[in-house]
XYZ file of C-alpha atoms in Angstrom:
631
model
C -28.131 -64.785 72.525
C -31.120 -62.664 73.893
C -30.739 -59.949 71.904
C -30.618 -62.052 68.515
C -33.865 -64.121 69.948
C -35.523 -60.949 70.683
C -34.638 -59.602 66.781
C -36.234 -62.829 65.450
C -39.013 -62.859 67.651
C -39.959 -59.046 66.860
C -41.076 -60.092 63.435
C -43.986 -61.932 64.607
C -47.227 -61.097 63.118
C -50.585 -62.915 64.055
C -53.981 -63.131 61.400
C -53.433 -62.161 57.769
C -49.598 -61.199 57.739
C -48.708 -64.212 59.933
C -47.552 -66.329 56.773
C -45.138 -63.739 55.723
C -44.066 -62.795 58.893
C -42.639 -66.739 59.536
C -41.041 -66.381 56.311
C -39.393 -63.634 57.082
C -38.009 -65.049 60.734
C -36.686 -67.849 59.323
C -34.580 -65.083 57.161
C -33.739 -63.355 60.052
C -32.595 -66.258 62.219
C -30.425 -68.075 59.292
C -28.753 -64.598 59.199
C -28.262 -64.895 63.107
C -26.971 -68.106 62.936
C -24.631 -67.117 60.230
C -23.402 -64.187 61.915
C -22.151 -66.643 64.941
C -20.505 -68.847 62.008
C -22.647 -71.114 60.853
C -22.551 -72.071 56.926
C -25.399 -73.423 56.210
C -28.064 -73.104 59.251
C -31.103 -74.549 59.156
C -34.797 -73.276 60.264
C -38.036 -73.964 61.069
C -41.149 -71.578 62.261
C -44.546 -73.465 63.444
C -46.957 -72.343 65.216
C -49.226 -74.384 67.307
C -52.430 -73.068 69.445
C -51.908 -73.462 73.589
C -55.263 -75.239 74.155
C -56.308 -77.686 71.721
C -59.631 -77.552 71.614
C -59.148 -73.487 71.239
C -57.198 -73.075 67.552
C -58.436 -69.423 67.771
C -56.954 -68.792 71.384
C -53.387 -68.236 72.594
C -50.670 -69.716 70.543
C -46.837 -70.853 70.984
C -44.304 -70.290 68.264
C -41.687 -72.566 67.998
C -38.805 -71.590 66.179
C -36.690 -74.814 65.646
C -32.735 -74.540 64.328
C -30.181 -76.197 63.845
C -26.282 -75.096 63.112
C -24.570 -77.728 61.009
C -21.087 -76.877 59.968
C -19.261 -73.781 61.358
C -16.601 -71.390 60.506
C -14.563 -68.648 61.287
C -13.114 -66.733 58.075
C -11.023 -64.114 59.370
C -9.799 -62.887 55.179
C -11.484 -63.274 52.095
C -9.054 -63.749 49.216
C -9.931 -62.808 45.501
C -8.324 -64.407 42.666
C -6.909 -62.699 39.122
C -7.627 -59.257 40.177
C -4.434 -56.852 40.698
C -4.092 -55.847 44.939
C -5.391 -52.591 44.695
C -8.879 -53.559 43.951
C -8.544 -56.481 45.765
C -7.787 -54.521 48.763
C -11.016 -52.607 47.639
C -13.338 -55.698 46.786
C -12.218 -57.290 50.653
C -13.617 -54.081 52.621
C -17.145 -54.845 51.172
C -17.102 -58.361 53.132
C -15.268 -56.388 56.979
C -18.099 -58.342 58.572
C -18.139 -61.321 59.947
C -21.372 -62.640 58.493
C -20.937 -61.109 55.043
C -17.519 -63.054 54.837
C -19.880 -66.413 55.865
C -22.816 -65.637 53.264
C -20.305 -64.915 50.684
C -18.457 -68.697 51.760
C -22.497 -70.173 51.565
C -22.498 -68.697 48.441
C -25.338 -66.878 48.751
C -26.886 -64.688 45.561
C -26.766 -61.602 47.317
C -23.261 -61.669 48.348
C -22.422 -62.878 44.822
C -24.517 -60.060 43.562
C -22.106 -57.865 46.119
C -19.191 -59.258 44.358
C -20.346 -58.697 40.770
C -21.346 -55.135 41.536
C -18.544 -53.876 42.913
C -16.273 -55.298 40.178
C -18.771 -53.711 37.589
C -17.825 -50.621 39.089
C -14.078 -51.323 38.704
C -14.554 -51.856 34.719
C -15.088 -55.741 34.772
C -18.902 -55.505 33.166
C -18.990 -59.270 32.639
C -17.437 -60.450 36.112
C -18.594 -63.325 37.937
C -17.998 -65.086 40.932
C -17.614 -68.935 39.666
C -15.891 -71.125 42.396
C -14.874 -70.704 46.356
C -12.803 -72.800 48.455
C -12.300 -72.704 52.435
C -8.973 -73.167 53.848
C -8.520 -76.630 55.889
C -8.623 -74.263 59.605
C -11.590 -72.326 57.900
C -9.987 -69.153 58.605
C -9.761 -67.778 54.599
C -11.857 -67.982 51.796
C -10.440 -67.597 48.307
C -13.104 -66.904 45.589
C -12.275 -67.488 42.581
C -13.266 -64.701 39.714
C -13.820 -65.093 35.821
C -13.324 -61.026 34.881
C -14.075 -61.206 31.275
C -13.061 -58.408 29.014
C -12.070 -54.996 30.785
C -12.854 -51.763 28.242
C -10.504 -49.347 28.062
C -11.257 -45.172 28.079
C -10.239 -43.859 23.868
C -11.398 -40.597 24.547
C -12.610 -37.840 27.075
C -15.169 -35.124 26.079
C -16.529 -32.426 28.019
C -20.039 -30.832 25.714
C -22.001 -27.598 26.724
C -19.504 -25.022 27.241
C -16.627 -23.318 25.499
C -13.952 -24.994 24.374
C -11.523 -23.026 27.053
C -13.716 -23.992 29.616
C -14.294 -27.315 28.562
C -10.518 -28.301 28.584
C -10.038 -26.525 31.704
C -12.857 -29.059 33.384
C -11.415 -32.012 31.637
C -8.360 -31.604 33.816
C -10.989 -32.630 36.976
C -11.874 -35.879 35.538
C -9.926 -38.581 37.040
C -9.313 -40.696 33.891
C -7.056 -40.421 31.119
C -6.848 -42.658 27.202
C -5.993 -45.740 28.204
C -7.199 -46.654 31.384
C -9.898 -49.115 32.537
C -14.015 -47.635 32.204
C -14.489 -47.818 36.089
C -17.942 -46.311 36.962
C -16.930 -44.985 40.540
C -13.789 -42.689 38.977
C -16.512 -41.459 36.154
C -19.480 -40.886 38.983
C -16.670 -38.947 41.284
C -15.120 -36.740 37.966
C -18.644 -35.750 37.320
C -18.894 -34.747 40.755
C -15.595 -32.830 40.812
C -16.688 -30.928 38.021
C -20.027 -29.812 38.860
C -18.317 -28.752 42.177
C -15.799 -26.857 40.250
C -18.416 -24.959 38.396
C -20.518 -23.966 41.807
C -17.611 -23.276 43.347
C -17.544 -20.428 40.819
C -21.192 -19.131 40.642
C -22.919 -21.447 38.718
C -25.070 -23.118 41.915
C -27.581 -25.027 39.584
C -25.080 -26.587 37.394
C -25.849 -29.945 36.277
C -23.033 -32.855 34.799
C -24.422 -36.266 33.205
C -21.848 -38.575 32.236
C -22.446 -41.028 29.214
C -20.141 -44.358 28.230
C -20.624 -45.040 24.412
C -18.642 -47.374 22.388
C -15.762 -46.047 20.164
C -14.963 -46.625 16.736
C -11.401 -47.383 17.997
C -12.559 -51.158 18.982
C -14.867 -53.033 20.758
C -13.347 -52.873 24.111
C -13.056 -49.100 23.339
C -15.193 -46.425 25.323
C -15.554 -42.659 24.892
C -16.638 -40.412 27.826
C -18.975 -37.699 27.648
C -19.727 -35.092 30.217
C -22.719 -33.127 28.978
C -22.801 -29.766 31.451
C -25.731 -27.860 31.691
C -23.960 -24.654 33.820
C -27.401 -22.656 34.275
C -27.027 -18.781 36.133
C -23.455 -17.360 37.206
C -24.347 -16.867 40.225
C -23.122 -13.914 42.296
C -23.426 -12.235 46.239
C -25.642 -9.235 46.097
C -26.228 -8.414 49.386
C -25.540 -9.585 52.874
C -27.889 -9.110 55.769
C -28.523 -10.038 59.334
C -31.805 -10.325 60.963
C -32.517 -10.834 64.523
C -29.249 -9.003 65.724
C -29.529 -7.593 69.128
C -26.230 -7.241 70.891
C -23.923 -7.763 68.287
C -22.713 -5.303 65.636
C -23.846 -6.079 62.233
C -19.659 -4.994 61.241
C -18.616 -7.700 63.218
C -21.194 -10.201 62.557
C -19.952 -9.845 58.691
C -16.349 -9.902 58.866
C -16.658 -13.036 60.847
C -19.235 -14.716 57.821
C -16.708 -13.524 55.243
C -19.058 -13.234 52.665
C -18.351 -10.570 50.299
C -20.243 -9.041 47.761
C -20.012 -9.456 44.512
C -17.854 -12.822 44.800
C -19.187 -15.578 43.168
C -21.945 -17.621 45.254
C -21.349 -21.016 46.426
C -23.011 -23.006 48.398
C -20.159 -24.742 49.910
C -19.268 -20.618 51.039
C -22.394 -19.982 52.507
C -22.213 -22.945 54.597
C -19.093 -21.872 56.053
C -20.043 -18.593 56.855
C -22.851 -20.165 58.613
C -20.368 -22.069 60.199
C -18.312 -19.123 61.577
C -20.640 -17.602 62.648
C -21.752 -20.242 64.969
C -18.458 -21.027 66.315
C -18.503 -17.325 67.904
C -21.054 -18.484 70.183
C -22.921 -15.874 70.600
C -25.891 -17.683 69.060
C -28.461 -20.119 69.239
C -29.513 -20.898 65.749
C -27.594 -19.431 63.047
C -30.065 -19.506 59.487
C -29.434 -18.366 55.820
C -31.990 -17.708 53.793
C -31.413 -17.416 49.842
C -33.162 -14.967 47.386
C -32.035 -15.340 43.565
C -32.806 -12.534 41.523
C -33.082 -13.339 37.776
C -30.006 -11.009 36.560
C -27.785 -13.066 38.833
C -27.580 -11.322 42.607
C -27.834 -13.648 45.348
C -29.406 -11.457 48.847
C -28.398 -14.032 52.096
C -30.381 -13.277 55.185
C -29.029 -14.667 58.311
C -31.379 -15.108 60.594
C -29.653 -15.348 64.647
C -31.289 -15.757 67.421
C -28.280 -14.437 70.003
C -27.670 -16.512 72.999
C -28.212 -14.723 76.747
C -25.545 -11.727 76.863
C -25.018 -11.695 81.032
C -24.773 -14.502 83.237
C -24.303 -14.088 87.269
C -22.663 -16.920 88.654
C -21.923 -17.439 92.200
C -21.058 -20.037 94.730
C -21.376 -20.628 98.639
C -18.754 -23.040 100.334
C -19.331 -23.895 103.717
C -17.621 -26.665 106.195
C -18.156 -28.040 109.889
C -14.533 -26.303 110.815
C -14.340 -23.300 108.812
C -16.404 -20.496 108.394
C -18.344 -19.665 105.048
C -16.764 -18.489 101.610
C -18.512 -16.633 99.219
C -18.403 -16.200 95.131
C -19.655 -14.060 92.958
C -18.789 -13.819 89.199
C -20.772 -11.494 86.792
C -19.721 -12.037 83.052
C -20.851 -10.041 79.692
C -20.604 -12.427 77.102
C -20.724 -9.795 73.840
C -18.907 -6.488 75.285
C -19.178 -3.717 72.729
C -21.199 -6.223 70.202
C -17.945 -8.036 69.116
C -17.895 -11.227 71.261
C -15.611 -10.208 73.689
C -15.557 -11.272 76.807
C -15.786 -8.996 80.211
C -15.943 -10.274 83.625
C -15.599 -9.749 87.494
C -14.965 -12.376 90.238
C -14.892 -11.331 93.633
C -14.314 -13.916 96.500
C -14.459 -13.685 100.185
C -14.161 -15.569 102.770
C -12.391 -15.849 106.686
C -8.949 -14.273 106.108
C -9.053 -14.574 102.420
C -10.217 -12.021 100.043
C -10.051 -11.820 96.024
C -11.128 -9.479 93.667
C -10.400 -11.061 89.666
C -11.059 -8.634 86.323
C -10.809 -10.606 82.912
C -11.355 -10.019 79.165
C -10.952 -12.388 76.556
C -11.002 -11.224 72.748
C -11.514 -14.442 69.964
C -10.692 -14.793 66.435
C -7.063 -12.925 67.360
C -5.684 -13.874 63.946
C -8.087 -16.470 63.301
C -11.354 -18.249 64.093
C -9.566 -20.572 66.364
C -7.155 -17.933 68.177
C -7.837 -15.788 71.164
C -6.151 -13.262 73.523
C -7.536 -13.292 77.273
C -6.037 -10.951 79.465
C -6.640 -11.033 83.373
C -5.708 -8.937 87.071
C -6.046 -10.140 90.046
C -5.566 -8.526 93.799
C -5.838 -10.712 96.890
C -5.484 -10.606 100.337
C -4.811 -13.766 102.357
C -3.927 -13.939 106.304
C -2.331 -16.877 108.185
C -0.515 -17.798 110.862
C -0.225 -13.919 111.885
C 1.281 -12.751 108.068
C -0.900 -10.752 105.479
C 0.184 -11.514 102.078
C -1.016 -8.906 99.203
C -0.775 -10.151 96.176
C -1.230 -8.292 92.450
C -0.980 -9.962 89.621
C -1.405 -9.490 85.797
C -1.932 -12.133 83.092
C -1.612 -12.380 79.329
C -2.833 -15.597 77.727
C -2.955 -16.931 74.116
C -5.390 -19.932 73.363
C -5.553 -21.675 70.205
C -7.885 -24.396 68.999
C -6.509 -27.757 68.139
C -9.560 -29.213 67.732
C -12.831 -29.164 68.234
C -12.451 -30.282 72.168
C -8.309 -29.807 72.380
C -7.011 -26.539 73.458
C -3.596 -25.076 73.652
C -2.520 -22.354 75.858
C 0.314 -20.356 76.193
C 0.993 -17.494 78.789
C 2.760 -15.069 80.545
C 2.112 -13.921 83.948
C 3.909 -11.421 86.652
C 2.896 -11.280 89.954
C 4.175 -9.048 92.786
C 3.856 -10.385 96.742
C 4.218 -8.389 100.047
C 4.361 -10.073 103.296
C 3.812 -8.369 106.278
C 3.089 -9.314 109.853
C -0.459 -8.258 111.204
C 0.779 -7.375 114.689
C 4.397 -6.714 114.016
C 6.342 -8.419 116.938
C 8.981 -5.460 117.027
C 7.100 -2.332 115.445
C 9.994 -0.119 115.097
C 11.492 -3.038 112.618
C 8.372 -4.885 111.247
C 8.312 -7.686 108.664
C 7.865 -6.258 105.433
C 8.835 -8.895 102.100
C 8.037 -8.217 98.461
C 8.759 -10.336 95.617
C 8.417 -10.179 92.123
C 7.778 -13.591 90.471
C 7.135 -13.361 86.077
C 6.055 -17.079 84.648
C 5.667 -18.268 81.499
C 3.838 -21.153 80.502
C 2.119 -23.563 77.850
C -1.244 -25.827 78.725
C -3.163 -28.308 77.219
C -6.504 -28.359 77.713
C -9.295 -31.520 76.379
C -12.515 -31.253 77.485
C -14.916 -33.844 76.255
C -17.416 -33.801 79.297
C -21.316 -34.174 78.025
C -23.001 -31.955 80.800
C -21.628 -29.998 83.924
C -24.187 -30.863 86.463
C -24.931 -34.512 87.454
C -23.185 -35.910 84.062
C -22.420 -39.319 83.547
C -19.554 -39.715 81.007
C -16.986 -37.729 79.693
C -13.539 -36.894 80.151
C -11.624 -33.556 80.996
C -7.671 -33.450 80.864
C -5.088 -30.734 81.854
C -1.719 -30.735 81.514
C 0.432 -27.355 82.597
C 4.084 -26.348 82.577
C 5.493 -22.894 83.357
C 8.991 -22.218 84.260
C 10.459 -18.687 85.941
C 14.083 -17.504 85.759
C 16.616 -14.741 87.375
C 16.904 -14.300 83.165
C 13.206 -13.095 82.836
C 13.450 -10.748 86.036
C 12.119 -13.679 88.887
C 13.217 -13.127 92.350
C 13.274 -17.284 92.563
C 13.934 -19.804 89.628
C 11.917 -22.575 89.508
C 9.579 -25.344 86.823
C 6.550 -26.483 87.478
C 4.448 -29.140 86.320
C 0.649 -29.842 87.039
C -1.311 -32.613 85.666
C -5.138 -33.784 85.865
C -7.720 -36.171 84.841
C -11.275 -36.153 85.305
C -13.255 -38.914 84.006
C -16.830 -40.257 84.179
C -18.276 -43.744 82.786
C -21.985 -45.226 83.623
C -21.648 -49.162 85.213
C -24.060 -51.553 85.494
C -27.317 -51.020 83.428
C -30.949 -50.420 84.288
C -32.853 -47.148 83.703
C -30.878 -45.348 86.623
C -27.511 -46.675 86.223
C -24.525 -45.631 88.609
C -21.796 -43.115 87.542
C -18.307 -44.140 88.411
C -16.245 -40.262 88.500
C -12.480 -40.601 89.045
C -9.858 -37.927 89.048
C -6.392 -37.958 89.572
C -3.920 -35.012 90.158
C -0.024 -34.900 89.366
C 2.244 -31.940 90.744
C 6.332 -31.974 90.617
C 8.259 -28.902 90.977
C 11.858 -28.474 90.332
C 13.372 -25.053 92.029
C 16.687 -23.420 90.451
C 17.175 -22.402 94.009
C 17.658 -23.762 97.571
C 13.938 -22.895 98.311
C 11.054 -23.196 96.332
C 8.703 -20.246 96.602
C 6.038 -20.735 98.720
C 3.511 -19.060 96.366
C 4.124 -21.925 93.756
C 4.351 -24.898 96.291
C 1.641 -28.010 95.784
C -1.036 -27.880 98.993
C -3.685 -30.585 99.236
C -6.440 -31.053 101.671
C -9.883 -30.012 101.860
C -13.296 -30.272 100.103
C -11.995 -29.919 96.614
C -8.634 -32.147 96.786
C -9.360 -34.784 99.920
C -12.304 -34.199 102.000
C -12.499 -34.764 105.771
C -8.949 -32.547 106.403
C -8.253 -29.477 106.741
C -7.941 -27.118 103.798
C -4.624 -27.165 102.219
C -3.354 -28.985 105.878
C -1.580 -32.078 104.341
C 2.150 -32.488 103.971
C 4.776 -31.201 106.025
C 4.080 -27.993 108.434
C 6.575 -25.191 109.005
C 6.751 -23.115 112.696
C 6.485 -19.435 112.470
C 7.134 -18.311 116.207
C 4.640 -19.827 118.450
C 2.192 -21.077 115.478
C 2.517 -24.011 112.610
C 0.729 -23.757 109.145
C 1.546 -26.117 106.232
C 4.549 -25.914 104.546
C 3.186 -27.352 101.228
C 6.008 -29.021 98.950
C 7.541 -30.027 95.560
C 5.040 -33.089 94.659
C 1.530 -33.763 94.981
C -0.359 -36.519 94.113
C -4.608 -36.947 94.636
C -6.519 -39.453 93.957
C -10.635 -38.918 93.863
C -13.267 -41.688 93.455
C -16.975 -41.274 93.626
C -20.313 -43.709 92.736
C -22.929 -41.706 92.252
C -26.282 -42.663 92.121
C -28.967 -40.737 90.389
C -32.328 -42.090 92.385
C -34.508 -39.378 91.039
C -34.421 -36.771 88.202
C -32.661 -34.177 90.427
C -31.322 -36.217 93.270
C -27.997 -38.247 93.296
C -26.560 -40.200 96.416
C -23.135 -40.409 96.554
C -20.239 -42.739 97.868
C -16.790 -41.616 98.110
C -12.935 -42.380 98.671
C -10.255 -39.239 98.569
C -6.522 -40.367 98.451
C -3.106 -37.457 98.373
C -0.383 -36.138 100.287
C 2.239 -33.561 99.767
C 5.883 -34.489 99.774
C 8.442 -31.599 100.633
C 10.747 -32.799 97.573
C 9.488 -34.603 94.644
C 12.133 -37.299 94.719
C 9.766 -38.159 97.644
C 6.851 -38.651 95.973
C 5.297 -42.329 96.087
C 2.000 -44.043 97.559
C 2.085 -43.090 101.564
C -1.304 -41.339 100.770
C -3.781 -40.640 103.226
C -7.714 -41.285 102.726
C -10.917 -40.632 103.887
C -14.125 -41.966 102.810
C -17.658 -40.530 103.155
C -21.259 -40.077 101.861
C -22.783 -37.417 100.031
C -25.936 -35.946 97.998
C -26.531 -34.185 95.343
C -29.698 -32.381 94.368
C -30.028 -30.278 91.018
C -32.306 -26.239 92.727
C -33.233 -23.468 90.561
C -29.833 -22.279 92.231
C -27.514 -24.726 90.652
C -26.489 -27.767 91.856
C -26.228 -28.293 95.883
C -23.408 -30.411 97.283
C -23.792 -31.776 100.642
C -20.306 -34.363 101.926
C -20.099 -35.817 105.103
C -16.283 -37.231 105.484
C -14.235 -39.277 107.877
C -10.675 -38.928 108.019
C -8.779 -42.597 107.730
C -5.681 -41.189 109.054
C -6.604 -38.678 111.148
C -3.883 -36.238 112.780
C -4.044 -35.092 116.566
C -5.715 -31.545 115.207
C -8.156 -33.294 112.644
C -11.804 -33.890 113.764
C -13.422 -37.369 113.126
C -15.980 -36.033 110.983
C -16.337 -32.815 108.494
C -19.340 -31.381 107.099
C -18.994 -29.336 103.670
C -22.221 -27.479 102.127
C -21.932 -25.914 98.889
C -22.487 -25.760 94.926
C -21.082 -27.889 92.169
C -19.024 -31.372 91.936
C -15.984 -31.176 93.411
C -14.499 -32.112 90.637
């Protein structure tokens, strides 16, 4: 292939080095040619000058090879050895080629073979025979093991006798069993971990094999420890602290003074400490002192405290919406989280107030708490809504989130001109959900990325039984995901995203408030927003009715032409269905063009769509202007 050309090609070196440099591509190419199978390749390097009668001008080199036999060994099989550390010997030849130098019988993969059973306890192994099977798809080797020594006795020097039995008890070899060199290397490990896990961070262990009197095939173990300082925390300080309370910053490192110091402790502090995120760079700095205290210094550098966010939506048909979102990061020095949101646009006004407090009974636990009040008007009807939110997150993972909450919202519909004023429409309900999500995010960038995947998934259920004026259970789904195609130094982005609703009321109607509603720049562009599905008559006007199942499906090839400047082709797919037996593939699409172009202001979004299945009331073309992907 080109690639493996290219690798033996590379090595080339002209004038004094050229000599070794064809000796070592005819290395690299047999090892090409046995990575595609062949046993025994052959190869040959000359080089021969372009002109003649110019030896000291431009040259050709001519690799020449040639395959002979090839195979395909899919298992390597070793003989006389029990199936443990067979099993073990086999994952040193999980390649391909390693299986075929091993079948050429190469000295390095023999050498492989030997080593790794001298680690085992077979000091005077060897690899002495190999057969292929008649499809060449295994290769049995065939092993002369020799004599195995056995362990006659366990000693553990340089400390008291209490404390030298109570670190035998980490080696991982008793009287009796085989002298493998891994098990000895990892008990001498486990103990000088045991010892710094208790204050002795300079401890030393060196292990020593030395024949026994008890027979020639007899081996006594020595751990000589050298333990050095015990080790303790004398102080713990933070430098660099600006917002955050030095209280807080400590309870989250868990560090106490006077415990014993361990490194293995410190690094988990450090560790804590950056998960808050509330910093940059998290790092400790160690003093000793010679009578044993141990200061740390953490040195932060604290990320930005405030951050304004806003956004500006504007489309062809509807007027303009506005966003604004100001968020403190580090309320009261203790990570919390405080923000506003306040949205506004034609007949539709928010204003959003949320807090959200980590580390609730852990590091991966948090409370958020939110309120909401909005006023929306349509189709002659003002609906005021309140609405209060308790939510528990806890971290799965390091990119899956679980979510469980408990909301209660109160509605009141009233007419904006009443048609009868002495008996005007006046509706309140009182709705409480509860509900779990999911949450996995593993997007690499917001603006302009090119891979990653985010996933939702969201159930919440209300019931007569928890106080709800309607019964109902509701699921939401979604799926964003982003993969680079094609290859070049400005590849495209393929972004899909698709979007699953089904609800299920426990009453004749399902609440409006918790109907699907699809249609617009953020769900399928070129309609209406939230127009799609069936429509309901109030009096002399229509507005959509929404429904029990949504589906939307969301495909966009984006093309990043510049640093900061993306062209964009895309296809929007959904509908609504009034019941979700309904659901099924009677979508309608649009298609359309786009840019995107990364401003000191965030990133601008400018969509021109065309609605495939346009409606009497939908224009042929819609304009949208604002910031961010839509999805």
């Amino acid at each position: 292939s080109a690639a493996l050309r290219r690798t033996v090609a590379d090595l080339y070196r002209t004038d004094y080095y050229e000599a070794a440099a064809i000796e070592e591509m005819k290395a690299e190419a047999r090892r090409a040619l046995r990575s595609l199978g062949f046993l025994d390749p052959g190869v040959e390097v000359r080089v021969e000058p372009l002109d003649p009668e110019r030896p000291e001008g431009d040259r050709a080199v001519i690799v020449s090879m040639t395959g002979g036999e090839r195979i395909d060994p899919e298992r390597v099989r070793f003989t006389s050895l029990p199936p443990e550390e067979a099993a073990l010997l086999e994952t040193r030849f999980a390649l391909p080629v390693r299986r075929i130098e091993l079948a050429a019988g190469l000295a390095d993969a023999d050498r492989r073979v030997e080593e790794t059973l001298r680690s085992l306890g077979y000091p005077e192994a060897r690899v002495v025979g190999r057969r292929l099977s008649a499809d060449g798809s295994e290769l049995e080797v065939e092993l002369a093991l020799g004599d195995r020594p056995r362990v006659a006795s366990i000693e553990v020097t340089g400390v008291e006798p209490e404390e030298a039995r109570r670190l035998a008890s980490r080696v991982e070899l008793a009287p009796g069993d085989p002298v493998r060199s891994d098990r000895v290397a990892v008990s001498a490990l486990a103990i000088r971990d045991e010892l710094r896990s208790r204050g002795f961070s300079d401890a030393r262990v060196a292990p020593r094999v030395e024949s026994a009197a008890a027979g020639e095939d007899a081996r006594d173990l020595h751990f000589e420890v050298e333990p050095g300082v015990s080790y303790f925390v004398g102080e713990v300080t933070f430098s660099g602290l600006r917002s955050t309370r030095r209280g807080f910053a400590a309870r989250v490192a868990d560090l106490d003074e006077e415990r014993d110091y361990s490194r293995q402790d410190l690094l988990e502090a450090r560790r804590r400490l950056a998960r808050t995120g509330l910093f940059e760079s998290v790092t400790p700095e160690v003093d000793r002192a010679p009578g044993g205290a141990v200061r740390v210094d953490f040195g932060v550098r604290e990320r930005r405290r405030f951050e304004l966010a806003y956004g500006l939506r504007w489309d062809s048909e509807d007027d303009t919406a506005v966003l604004v979102e100001v968020i403190d990061r580090n309320s009261l020095g203790r990570a919390w989280t405080l923000g506003l949101r306040a949205q506004w646009a034609q007949d539709d006004e928010s204003v959003r107030i949320f807090t959200g407090l980590p580390r609730l009974f852990d590091a991966r636990s948090s409370l958020g708490l939110f309120g909401a009040v909005r006023e929306e008007i349509e189709a002659g009807l003002i609906t005021t809504s309140i609405q209060a939110t308790v939510q528990l997150g806890y971290e799965l993972g390091r990119r899956l989130t679980a979510r469980l909450y408990g909301r209660l919202t109160d509605n009141r519909v009233t007419e904006e001109e009443p048609a009868d004023p002495r008996n005007p429409f006046d509706r309140r309900v009182t709705l409480p959900v509860i509900g779990t999500q999911l949450l996995y995010d593993a997007r690499r960038g917001r603006s302009l990325a090119e891979r990653g995947l985010l996933a939702t998934a969201d159930l919440s259920v209300s019931d007569a039984a928890i106080g709800s004026d309607f019964g109902f259970a509701r699921f939401f789904g979604q799926a964003s995901y982003l993969r680079r195609v094609g290859g070049g130094s400005r590849p495209l982005t393929w972004a899909q995203s698709f979007r699953l609703g089904l609800a299920r009321p426990f009453d004749p109607e399902m609440i409006r408030q918790e109907r699907f509603f699809a249609g617009g720049e953020y769900s399928v562009r070129g309609y209406a927003k939230e127009s799609l599905g069936p429509r309901e008559r109030l009096g002399l006007a229509t507005r959509p009715a929404g429904g029990q199942s949504l589906l939307i499906l969301n495909q966009e090839l984006r093309y990043r032409f510049a640093e900061s400047f993306a062209a964009v082709l895309f296809v929007d797919g959904g509908n609504v269905w009034a019941d979700r037996s309904d659901l099924g593939l009677d979508l309608v699409w649009s298609t359309g063009l786009g840019l995107r172009a990364l401003t000191p202001l965030g990133l601008l979004r400018l969509d021109l769509a065309h609605a495939l299945d346009r409606r009497p009331f939908d224009p042929e073309y819609k304009l949208y202007l604002g910031f961010g992907n839509t999805f």
